[in-house]
Short mmCIF file of C-alpha atoms in Angstrom, two decimals:
data_model
loop_
_atom_site.label_atom_id
_atom_site.label_comp_id
_atom_site.label_asym_id
_atom_site.label_seq_id
_atom_site.Cartn_x
_atom_site.Cartn_y
_atom_site.Cartn_z
CA MET F 12 91.83 111.30 94.67
CA GLY F 13 94.35 111.71 97.45
CA THR F 14 94.68 109.53 100.49
CA SER F 15 92.41 111.33 102.98
CA SER F 16 90.18 109.20 105.17
CA SER F 17 87.06 110.62 103.53
CA SER F 18 87.93 108.67 100.37
CA TYR F 19 87.18 105.36 102.06
CA ALA F 20 83.72 103.86 101.85
CA PRO F 21 81.61 103.77 105.04
CA LYS F 22 82.18 100.70 107.20
CA THR F 23 80.37 99.06 110.06
CA VAL F 24 82.12 97.42 113.01
CA TYR F 25 80.77 95.73 116.10
CA LEU F 26 82.28 96.45 119.52
CA ASP F 27 81.88 94.80 122.89
CA VAL F 28 81.61 97.67 125.42
CA ASP F 29 80.99 96.63 129.01
CA GLY F 30 79.38 93.43 127.84
CA LYS F 31 77.05 95.16 125.39
CA MET F 32 77.42 95.06 121.64
CA GLN F 33 77.82 98.45 119.93
CA LYS F 34 77.32 98.82 116.19
CA VAL F 35 79.41 101.68 114.79
CA THR F 36 79.17 103.01 111.24
CA TYR F 37 81.84 105.41 110.03
CA ASN F 38 83.64 106.80 107.04
CA THR F 39 86.18 108.93 108.91
CA LEU F 40 87.86 107.83 112.08
CA ILE F 41 90.48 109.67 114.07
CA ASN F 42 93.63 107.95 115.25
CA THR F 43 93.34 107.76 119.00
CA ALA F 44 94.95 106.12 121.97
CA ILE F 45 92.17 103.53 122.06
CA ARG F 46 93.23 99.90 121.66
CA LEU F 47 90.87 97.31 120.22
CA VAL F 48 91.36 93.54 120.39
CA ASP F 49 89.57 90.84 118.42
CA SER F 50 88.01 87.71 119.89
CA GLU F 51 91.42 86.01 119.86
CA GLY F 52 93.14 88.85 121.72
CA ALA F 53 94.99 90.28 118.75
CA LEU F 54 95.24 94.06 118.40
CA VAL F 55 93.10 95.67 115.71
CA SER F 56 94.51 98.73 113.97
CA ILE F 57 92.31 101.81 114.19
CA ASP F 58 92.58 103.64 110.89
CA PRO F 59 90.58 104.02 107.67
CA THR F 60 91.89 100.67 106.45
CA MET F 61 90.69 98.69 109.47
CA PRO F 62 88.64 95.58 108.50
CA THR F 63 84.99 95.05 109.37
CA ASN F 64 83.67 92.29 111.62
CA THR F 65 80.35 90.66 112.51
CA PRO F 66 78.05 90.69 115.55
CA LYS F 67 79.27 87.20 116.37
CA ARG F 68 82.92 88.30 116.26
CA GLU F 69 82.79 91.70 117.88
CA TRP F 70 85.93 93.44 119.10
CA SER F 71 86.60 94.55 122.66
CA VAL F 72 88.15 97.70 124.05
CA SER F 73 91.55 96.98 125.58
CA ASP F 74 91.73 97.14 129.37
CA GLY F 75 94.39 99.80 129.02
CA VAL F 76 91.86 102.50 128.23
CA THR F 77 88.44 103.16 129.72
CA VAL F 78 85.77 104.53 127.41
CA LEU F 79 82.94 106.67 128.71
CA THR F 80 80.86 106.80 125.54
CA LEU F 81 81.20 104.86 122.30
CA ALA F 82 78.26 105.40 119.98
CA PRO F 83 77.47 106.78 116.53
CA LEU F 84 76.12 110.33 116.45
CA ALA F 85 74.76 110.30 112.91
CA LEU F 86 72.97 107.79 110.72
CA VAL F 87 73.77 107.11 107.06
CA CYS F 88 71.02 108.28 104.74
CA GLY F 89 71.58 109.24 101.11
CA ASN F 90 74.66 111.44 100.88
CA ILE F 91 74.68 112.62 104.52
CA HIS F 92 78.10 111.95 105.95
CA THR F 93 78.19 109.72 109.01
CA TYR F 94 80.73 110.25 111.72
CA THR F 95 81.60 108.31 114.82
CA VAL F 96 82.95 110.45 117.64
CA TYR F 97 84.41 109.06 120.81
CA HIS F 98 84.24 110.78 124.17
CA PHE F 99 87.19 109.69 126.32
CA ILE F 100 88.15 110.24 129.94
CA CYS F 101 90.69 112.90 130.81
CA ASN F 102 93.88 110.83 130.75
CA ILE F 103 93.90 110.61 126.94
CA GLN F 104 96.69 112.71 125.49
CA MET F 105 95.88 116.39 124.89
CA GLU F 106 96.60 116.18 121.17
CA TYR F 107 93.83 113.62 120.67
CA ILE F 108 91.30 115.65 122.65
CA LYS F 109 92.12 118.64 120.47
CA ARG F 110 91.65 116.61 117.30
CA ILE F 111 88.31 115.28 118.50
CA TYR F 112 87.11 118.80 119.27
CA TRP F 113 88.16 120.06 115.84
CA PHE F 114 86.50 117.04 114.29
CA CYS F 115 83.17 117.87 115.94
CA CYS F 116 83.46 121.44 114.67
CA GLU F 117 84.17 120.12 111.16
CA ILE F 118 81.06 117.94 111.31
CA LEU F 119 78.88 120.96 112.07
CA ASN F 120 80.41 122.86 109.18
CA THR F 121 80.31 120.11 106.55
CA VAL F 122 77.13 118.08 107.10
CA TYR F 123 75.12 118.45 103.92
CA ILE F 124 72.13 116.95 102.20
CA ASP F 125 70.95 116.63 98.63
CA SER F 126 67.55 116.12 97.06
CA VAL F 127 67.76 112.35 97.45
CA ALA F 128 68.67 112.57 101.11
CA VAL F 129 65.77 114.85 101.95
CA GLU F 130 63.32 112.22 100.80
CA GLY F 131 64.75 109.69 103.22
CA LEU F 132 65.43 111.85 106.25
CA LYS F 133 63.31 114.63 107.69
CA MET F 134 64.91 117.94 108.50
CA VAL F 135 64.05 117.56 112.18
CA GLU F 136 66.17 114.39 112.28
CA ILE F 137 69.04 116.24 110.64
CA GLU F 138 68.81 118.99 113.24
CA LYS F 139 68.76 116.41 116.02
CA CYS F 140 71.90 114.87 114.56
CA LYS F 141 73.63 118.25 114.53
CA ASN F 142 72.47 118.98 118.08
CA ASP F 143 73.94 115.69 119.24
CA VAL F 144 77.30 116.66 117.76
CA ARG F 145 77.14 120.11 119.37
CA LYS F 146 76.39 118.47 122.69
CA LEU F 147 79.39 116.16 122.39
CA ARG F 148 81.61 119.06 121.34
CA ASP F 149 80.55 120.96 124.48
CA GLU F 150 81.19 117.89 126.62
CA ILE F 151 84.70 117.70 125.19
CA VAL F 152 85.26 121.34 126.11
CA THR F 153 84.12 120.63 129.67
CA CYS F 154 85.95 117.33 130.08
CA GLY F 155 88.90 116.97 132.42
CA CYS F 156 91.44 118.57 130.12
CA LYS F 157 93.69 121.24 131.50
CA TYR F 158 93.00 123.49 128.52
CA SER F 159 90.10 124.05 126.15
CA PHE F 160 90.32 124.96 122.48
CA THR F 161 88.40 127.12 120.06
CA GLU F 162 87.58 126.28 116.44
CA ASP F 163 90.66 128.12 115.22
CA GLY F 164 92.87 126.04 117.48
CA LYS F 165 93.94 128.82 119.80
CA LYS F 166 94.60 127.65 123.31
CA LEU F 167 92.46 129.35 125.93
CA SER F 168 93.58 130.10 129.46
CA PRO F 169 93.73 127.22 131.95
CA ARG F 170 90.54 126.60 133.86
CA ARG F 171 89.60 124.71 136.96
CA ASP F 172 87.77 121.48 136.24
CA VAL F 173 85.93 121.64 139.54
CA PRO F 174 85.07 124.98 141.17
CA ASN F 175 87.14 125.66 144.23
CA TYR F 176 84.40 126.25 146.77
CA PRO F 177 83.76 123.29 149.06
CA LYS F 178 80.54 121.31 149.19
CA TYR F 179 78.75 122.30 152.37
CA THR F 180 76.24 120.00 154.00
CA LEU F 181 73.36 122.26 155.00
CA SER F 182 71.72 121.51 158.31
CA GLN F 183 67.97 120.96 158.43
CA GLU F 184 67.70 124.23 160.35
CA THR F 185 69.44 126.10 157.52
CA ILE F 186 67.32 124.37 154.88
CA GLU F 187 64.13 125.48 156.61
CA ALA F 188 65.46 129.00 157.19
CA LEU F 189 66.32 129.36 153.49
CA LYS F 190 62.62 129.05 152.67
CA LYS F 191 61.65 132.06 154.78
CA PRO F 192 61.93 135.82 154.18
CA THR F 193 63.35 136.16 157.69
CA PHE F 194 66.62 134.47 156.60
CA ASP F 195 69.63 136.44 157.86
CA VAL F 196 71.83 136.95 154.80
CA TRP F 197 74.62 138.62 156.79
CA HIS F 198 75.80 135.44 158.53
CA TRP F 199 77.11 133.70 155.41
CA GLU F 200 80.48 133.73 153.71
CA HIS F 201 80.87 133.89 149.94
CA ASN F 202 81.36 130.15 149.43
CA GLU F 203 78.48 129.32 151.75
CA MET F 204 76.16 131.53 149.71
CA LEU F 205 77.27 129.69 146.56
CA SER F 206 76.44 126.36 148.16
CA CYS F 207 73.03 127.67 149.25
CA LEU F 208 72.27 128.78 145.68
CA GLU F 209 73.39 125.41 144.37
CA TYR F 210 71.11 123.71 146.88
CA MET F 211 68.14 125.82 145.75
CA TYR F 212 68.54 124.68 142.13
CA HIS F 213 68.71 121.05 143.19
CA ASP F 214 65.86 121.34 145.70
CA LEU F 215 63.49 122.92 143.18
CA GLY F 216 64.23 120.09 140.75
CA LEU F 217 65.73 122.43 138.15
CA VAL F 218 68.96 120.46 137.77
CA LYS F 219 67.04 117.28 136.97
CA GLU F 220 64.34 118.92 134.86
CA PHE F 221 66.80 120.74 132.59
CA ASN F 222 69.46 118.04 132.67
CA MET F 223 72.03 120.45 134.08
CA ASN F 224 75.54 119.16 134.57
CA PRO F 225 76.13 119.69 138.34
CA ILE F 226 79.73 120.76 137.72
CA THR F 227 78.56 123.22 135.07
CA LEU F 228 76.08 124.64 137.59
CA LYS F 229 78.94 125.14 140.02
CA ARG F 230 81.08 126.84 137.39
CA TRP F 231 78.20 129.11 136.40
CA LEU F 232 77.61 130.19 139.98
CA VAL F 233 81.32 130.75 140.60
CA THR F 234 81.66 132.78 137.41
CA ASP F 235 78.61 134.90 138.22
CA SER F 236 79.87 135.64 141.70
CA ARG F 237 83.40 136.70 140.74
CA CYS F 238 84.34 140.31 141.40
CA GLU F 239 84.51 141.12 137.69
CA ASN F 240 80.87 140.06 137.30
CA TYR F 241 79.43 141.23 140.61
CA ARG F 242 81.56 144.19 141.59
CA ASN F 243 82.51 145.14 145.12
CA ASN F 244 79.90 147.91 145.40
CA PRO F 245 78.48 148.88 148.80
CA PHE F 246 75.00 147.67 147.81
CA HIS F 247 74.81 146.15 144.31
CA ASN F 248 77.16 143.25 144.97
CA PHE F 249 77.01 139.46 145.08
CA ARG F 250 75.45 139.43 148.55
CA HIS F 251 72.57 141.48 147.15
CA CYS F 252 72.27 138.92 144.32
CA PHE F 253 72.08 136.15 146.91
CA CYS F 254 69.59 138.15 148.97
CA VAL F 255 67.24 138.57 146.00
CA SER F 256 67.62 134.92 144.95
CA GLN F 257 66.95 133.67 148.46
CA MET F 258 63.83 135.86 148.71
CA MET F 259 62.63 134.43 145.39
CA TYR F 260 63.22 130.91 146.68
CA GLY F 261 61.33 131.83 149.85
CA MET F 262 58.37 133.25 147.91
CA ILE F 263 58.22 130.13 145.73
CA HIS F 264 57.75 128.05 148.89
CA LEU F 265 55.57 130.53 150.78
CA CYS F 266 53.17 130.99 147.84
CA ASN F 267 53.23 127.31 146.80
CA LEU F 268 54.35 128.31 143.33
CA GLN F 269 55.68 124.81 142.65
CA GLU F 270 52.06 123.66 142.45
CA ARG F 271 50.87 126.58 140.32
CA LEU F 272 53.71 127.39 137.93
CA THR F 273 55.71 125.22 135.55
CA MET F 274 59.29 124.14 136.13
CA THR F 275 60.24 126.45 133.28
CA ASP F 276 58.65 129.39 135.11
CA MET F 277 60.57 128.61 138.29
CA CYS F 278 63.82 128.30 136.37
CA ILE F 279 63.16 131.69 134.80
CA LEU F 280 62.43 133.27 138.18
CA MET F 281 65.52 131.85 139.90
CA THR F 282 67.95 132.46 137.05
CA ALA F 283 66.72 136.03 136.53
CA ALA F 284 67.20 136.67 140.26
CA VAL F 285 70.79 135.35 140.17
CA CYS F 286 71.67 137.42 137.07
CA HIS F 287 69.59 140.57 137.59
CA ASP F 288 72.42 142.95 138.61
CA LEU F 289 75.47 141.41 136.92
CA ASP F 290 78.33 143.89 136.50
CA HIS F 291 76.43 146.75 138.15
CA PRO F 292 78.85 149.71 138.22
CA GLY F 293 77.39 151.28 141.37
CA TYR F 294 75.89 154.29 139.55
CA ASN F 295 72.24 154.18 138.52
CA ASN F 296 70.52 154.76 135.19
CA THR F 297 70.03 158.46 135.85
CA TYR F 298 73.77 158.94 136.18
CA GLN F 299 74.44 156.79 133.09
CA VAL F 300 72.12 158.94 130.99
CA ASN F 301 73.19 162.32 132.38
CA ALA F 302 76.89 161.48 132.08
CA HIS F 303 76.45 160.00 128.56
CA THR F 304 78.33 156.87 129.57
CA GLU F 305 79.21 154.11 127.15
CA LEU F 306 76.30 152.02 128.45
CA ALA F 307 73.81 154.85 127.94
CA VAL F 308 75.05 155.44 124.40
CA ARG F 309 75.02 151.72 123.58
CA TYR F 310 71.44 151.23 124.77
CA ASN F 311 70.07 154.62 123.65
CA ASP F 312 69.32 155.74 127.23
CA ILE F 313 66.73 152.93 127.57
CA SER F 314 67.34 150.94 130.77
CA PRO F 315 71.11 150.89 130.11
CA LEU F 316 72.00 149.00 133.29
CA GLU F 317 69.30 146.35 132.95
CA ASN F 318 70.18 145.77 129.31
CA HIS F 319 73.81 145.41 130.34
CA HIS F 320 72.92 142.89 133.07
CA CYS F 321 71.12 140.78 130.46
CA ALA F 322 74.04 140.95 128.04
CA VAL F 323 76.57 139.90 130.68
CA ALA F 324 74.29 137.08 131.87
CA PHE F 325 74.13 135.48 128.45
CA GLN F 326 77.77 136.14 127.69
CA ILE F 327 78.53 133.93 130.68
CA ILE F 328 75.95 131.30 129.68
CA SER F 329 77.39 131.25 126.15
CA MET F 330 80.66 129.89 127.59
CA PRO F 331 80.43 126.09 127.16
CA GLU F 332 81.80 125.43 130.63
CA CYS F 333 79.11 127.69 132.16
CA ASN F 334 76.14 126.80 129.95
CA ILE F 335 73.62 125.37 132.39
CA PHE F 336 71.13 125.12 129.51
CA ALA F 337 73.41 123.13 127.20
CA ASN F 338 71.22 120.03 127.32
CA ILE F 339 67.87 121.51 126.34
CA GLU F 340 66.39 121.95 122.88
CA THR F 341 67.10 125.11 120.90
CA GLU F 342 63.51 126.35 121.03
CA ALA F 343 63.29 125.76 124.77
CA PHE F 344 66.49 127.77 125.26
CA LYS F 345 65.13 130.63 123.15
CA HIS F 346 62.03 130.76 125.35
CA LEU F 347 64.09 130.71 128.56
CA ARG F 348 66.43 133.39 127.28
CA GLN F 349 63.66 135.77 126.23
CA ALA F 350 61.75 135.29 129.48
CA ILE F 351 64.84 135.87 131.65
CA ILE F 352 65.64 139.04 129.71
CA THR F 353 62.06 140.27 130.19
CA LEU F 354 62.29 139.77 133.95
CA ILE F 355 65.67 141.47 134.33
CA LEU F 356 64.48 144.47 132.30
CA ALA F 357 61.50 144.72 134.66
CA THR F 358 63.81 145.58 137.57
CA ASP F 359 64.26 149.10 136.18
CA MET F 360 62.32 151.18 138.73
CA ALA F 361 61.34 153.59 135.96
CA ARG F 362 58.87 150.90 134.86
CA HIS F 363 57.43 150.30 138.34
CA GLY F 364 54.06 151.98 137.79
CA GLU F 365 53.52 150.39 134.39
CA ILE F 366 54.21 146.86 135.64
CA LEU F 367 52.18 147.18 138.86
CA ASP F 368 49.17 148.67 137.04
CA SER F 369 49.22 145.80 134.57
CA PHE F 370 49.24 143.26 137.42
CA LYS F 371 46.41 145.08 139.23
CA GLN F 372 44.21 144.70 136.17
CA ASN F 373 44.61 140.92 136.31
CA VAL F 374 44.86 140.10 139.99
CA ASP F 375 41.13 140.02 140.80
CA ASN F 376 40.46 137.48 138.04
CA PHE F 377 43.86 135.85 137.91
CA ASP F 378 44.16 132.73 135.77
CA PHE F 379 47.26 130.56 136.15
CA THR F 380 46.58 129.04 132.74
CA ASN F 381 46.71 132.47 131.10
CA HIS F 382 50.21 133.16 129.76
CA LYS F 383 49.77 136.95 130.00
CA HIS F 384 48.63 136.74 133.63
CA VAL F 385 51.54 134.48 134.60
CA THR F 386 54.03 136.78 132.88
CA CYS F 387 52.67 139.77 134.83
CA LEU F 388 53.01 137.77 138.04
CA LYS F 389 56.64 136.87 137.31
CA LEU F 390 57.47 140.52 136.61
CA VAL F 391 55.98 141.59 139.93
CA LEU F 392 57.66 138.75 141.82
CA ILE F 393 61.16 139.70 140.71
CA LYS F 394 60.42 143.33 141.53
CA CYS F 395 59.25 142.33 145.01
CA CYS F 396 62.40 140.31 145.61
CA ASP F 397 64.71 143.00 144.25
CA ILE F 398 63.50 145.64 146.74
CA SER F 399 62.46 143.36 149.60
CA ASN F 400 65.00 144.28 152.25
CA GLU F 401 62.45 145.98 154.52
CA VAL F 402 60.46 142.73 154.60
CA ARG F 403 63.27 141.24 156.65
CA PRO F 404 63.81 141.80 160.40
CA THR F 405 65.18 145.23 161.37
CA GLU F 406 68.61 143.87 162.29
CA VAL F 407 68.89 142.40 158.78
CA ALA F 408 67.26 145.25 156.84
CA GLU F 409 68.96 148.27 158.42
CA PRO F 410 72.53 147.35 157.35
CA TRP F 411 71.22 147.18 153.78
CA LEU F 412 69.92 150.73 154.11
CA ASP F 413 73.37 151.86 155.30
CA CYS F 414 74.91 150.17 152.24
CA LEU F 415 72.39 151.76 149.89
CA LEU F 416 72.93 155.25 151.29
CA GLU F 417 76.69 154.81 151.01
CA GLU F 418 76.30 153.95 147.32
CA TYR F 419 73.90 156.88 146.84
CA PHE F 420 76.36 159.28 148.47
CA MET F 421 79.19 158.03 146.27
CA GLN F 422 77.07 158.80 143.24
CA SER F 423 75.88 162.22 144.42
CA ASP F 424 79.45 163.24 145.30
CA ARG F 425 80.53 162.28 141.80
CA GLU F 426 77.58 164.09 140.25
CA LYS F 427 78.47 167.25 142.15
CA SER F 428 82.09 167.05 141.02
CA GLU F 429 81.00 166.56 137.40
CA GLY F 430 78.36 169.27 137.46
CA LEU F 431 75.48 166.84 136.96
CA PRO F 432 72.00 167.00 138.55
CA VAL F 433 71.78 165.47 142.02
CA ALA F 434 68.65 163.72 143.29
CA PRO F 435 67.67 164.98 146.79
CA PHE F 436 67.26 161.43 148.11
CA MET F 437 70.93 160.77 147.26
CA ASP F 438 72.40 163.99 148.65
CA ARG F 439 74.27 163.34 151.90
CA ASP F 440 73.46 166.92 152.98
CA LYS F 441 69.72 166.43 152.68
CA VAL F 442 68.75 162.82 153.21
CA THR F 443 68.31 160.91 156.47
CA LYS F 444 67.37 157.28 157.06
CA PRO F 445 63.72 158.11 157.91
CA THR F 446 63.27 160.45 154.94
CA ALA F 447 64.91 157.90 152.66
CA GLN F 448 62.59 155.08 153.68
CA ILE F 449 59.17 156.41 154.68
CA GLY F 450 58.02 157.45 151.23
CA PHE F 451 59.54 154.38 149.59
CA ILE F 452 57.82 152.01 152.00
CA LYS F 453 54.46 153.83 151.96
CA PHE F 454 54.11 154.49 148.25
CA VAL F 455 56.16 151.72 146.61
CA LEU F 456 56.62 148.66 148.81
CA ILE F 457 53.34 148.39 150.72
CA PRO F 458 51.06 148.99 147.69
CA MET F 459 52.97 146.40 145.64
CA PHE F 460 53.07 143.71 148.32
CA GLU F 461 49.44 144.32 149.28
CA THR F 462 48.47 143.77 145.64
CA VAL F 463 50.38 140.46 145.62
CA MET F 464 48.65 139.62 148.92
CA LYS F 465 45.30 139.59 147.08
CA LEU F 466 46.54 136.58 145.16
CA PHE F 467 48.54 135.02 148.00
CA PRO F 468 46.91 135.97 151.35
CA GLN F 469 49.51 133.92 153.24
CA ILE F 470 52.17 136.59 152.72
CA GLU F 471 50.40 139.17 154.90
CA GLU F 472 51.79 138.03 158.23
CA ILE F 473 55.33 137.25 157.13
CA MET F 474 55.88 139.94 154.46
CA VAL F 475 53.28 142.73 154.49
CA GLN F 476 53.06 143.24 158.26
CA PRO F 477 56.86 143.68 158.61
CA LEU F 478 56.62 146.45 155.99
CA ARG F 479 53.93 148.20 158.01
CA ASP F 480 56.04 147.85 161.15
CA SER F 481 59.07 149.24 159.32
CA ARG F 482 57.03 152.23 158.12
CA ASP F 483 55.90 152.92 161.71
CA HIS F 484 59.48 152.58 162.96
CA TYR F 485 60.85 155.17 160.54
CA GLU F 486 57.94 157.53 161.14
CA GLU F 487 58.75 157.47 164.86
CA LEU F 488 62.40 158.20 164.09
CA LYS F 489 61.36 161.11 161.90
CA GLN F 490 59.22 162.57 164.69
CA ILE F 491 62.23 162.47 166.99
CA ASP F 492 64.42 164.10 164.32
CA ASP F 493 61.82 166.81 163.76
CA ALA F 494 61.55 167.48 167.51
CA MET F 495 65.30 167.73 167.79
CA THR F 496 65.36 170.20 164.89
CA GLU F 497 62.83 172.40 166.70
CA VAL F 498 64.64 172.15 170.06
CA LYS F 499 68.10 172.91 168.68
CA PRO F 500 67.58 176.71 168.15
CA PHE F 501 66.01 176.97 171.61
CA SER F 502 68.96 175.11 173.14
CA SER F 503 71.53 177.38 171.48
CA HIS F 504 69.69 180.54 172.56
CA LEU F 505 69.38 179.33 176.17
CA VAL F 506 73.06 178.41 176.41
CA SER F 507 74.11 181.78 175.02
CA PHE F 508 71.92 183.56 177.57
CA VAL F 509 73.43 181.60 180.48
CA LEU F 510 76.97 182.31 179.29
CA GLN F 511 76.34 186.01 178.78
CA GLY F 512 78.21 188.14 181.31
CA THR F 513 79.65 185.17 183.17
CA GLU F 514 82.92 185.74 184.96
CA GLU F 515 85.92 183.53 184.25
CA LYS F 516 85.89 181.98 187.75
CA ASN F 517 82.43 180.57 187.15
CA ARG F 518 83.29 179.23 183.69
CA GLU F 519 83.53 175.54 184.69
CA GLN F 520 80.22 175.67 186.49
CA VAL F 521 78.56 177.26 183.46
CA ILE F 522 79.98 174.61 181.13
CA ARG F 523 78.51 171.91 183.34
CA ARG F 524 75.22 173.76 183.27
CA LYS F 525 75.40 173.87 179.46
CA GLU F 526 75.78 170.09 179.32
CA GLU F 527 72.76 169.68 181.59
CA ILE F 528 70.69 171.96 179.33
CA ASN F 529 71.70 170.04 176.22
CA PHE F 530 70.78 166.75 177.87
CA SER F 531 67.41 168.16 178.96
CA CYS F 532 66.72 169.33 175.43
CA LYS F 533 67.40 165.84 174.08
CA LEU F 534 64.89 164.42 176.55
CA ILE F 535 62.31 166.99 175.46
CA GLY F 536 62.88 166.02 171.84
CA ALA F 537 62.46 162.34 172.61
CA LEU F 538 59.04 162.84 174.22
#
């Protein structure tokens, strides 16, 4: 038979925890640093041979150790094993924490049922039992230990129990500004942006609704924002992630989406915005496909970047210390995961026409109770936020254009060096700010936002009109550029004529005259 603890029959003990009686049934109990005392103050040994007691003679936890949770996680029914797992505070010795974690893993691997047990316990109850154990196991991983452990016992790298960015108290002015598309994203440091994102999740009620651990939310945001997950690209970086997320938060408030969509929908929108460009390499899908990169090969040339963003997002969420969805049911998580993936994949501009046409078909008879209609709306919303820079004031939007062109030029230079096709709008020798923006604003941004405006008329003044103003601004700049292009040959010819046959002694006077001509030509071009 051996002497293992599993050979002992199940027992029931009664504990006094913070003045409340706890009934605990077990057949395996781990030696721990806990100390129990009986009603007379005598120590009770904690091992498989410990005696039972009665509700009238319950034991108490010694003052030497504080217990956070002391409750059974499984009920005895038929031949289903019952285990009692204790969740302790961080000052318990590391060896015991490790044993508890392994014990939880063993429970998940060894819980079994037979034909008799099935009659007495429904499968849904069994699954709930297993989910409770998984939850406790994850809590142990995210407790205050210096290290965490895997099932095979290998020690992982040290982690910070609390993320290192400080908790900022946002002023009422900042809180109100966060809700508007006019928010200036350039005035905020990295840690401040993290705090703003954290505030958004709390303000929308997502932390409460999905029972998110606030520290886990912090870890998730910190992990997302690290340089290995949002690279230091000129444009596709963590500030862009924050920009898109803030615009989504602003549209939720501007369009009163809290009253029209479910909390699940808002969680999907915000989380997709935060994750939508994770680990962007700074080179677009066209380059990935033409260069036959690892990502293009892995995803068969189908939205390689967007597929990669999704994969990285859920790799991070799969880490217990970063799993903001750890406390929701399995089916609810599956729904969230699939919906977030769908939204991130929609940010591939190759699908722009398909997605907008689908939304146009529904917008005139939009039904917020229709799942298909709501899904189309969410796809369009994340697209709007992803390319919404020109909605913002000129002083906020124009630096983003500089960043985008810098990233484009980096790609086109690389494409030239590798002998790959170069898109004209990325070629530093061909593109200008006006030519880069006019077509994009006229044929992509304005039509999309005006379609959304049919459903939410309130966005016209604060979102659509700035796009029209931006279009007019760049068209004026293009007219000036075109005039200068026409004047330049005339200027060169005139200067050459003035210089022709000029004696050396009059050279300085002619040079001054040349400068006057050039200045006059610039004035002509500006008219």
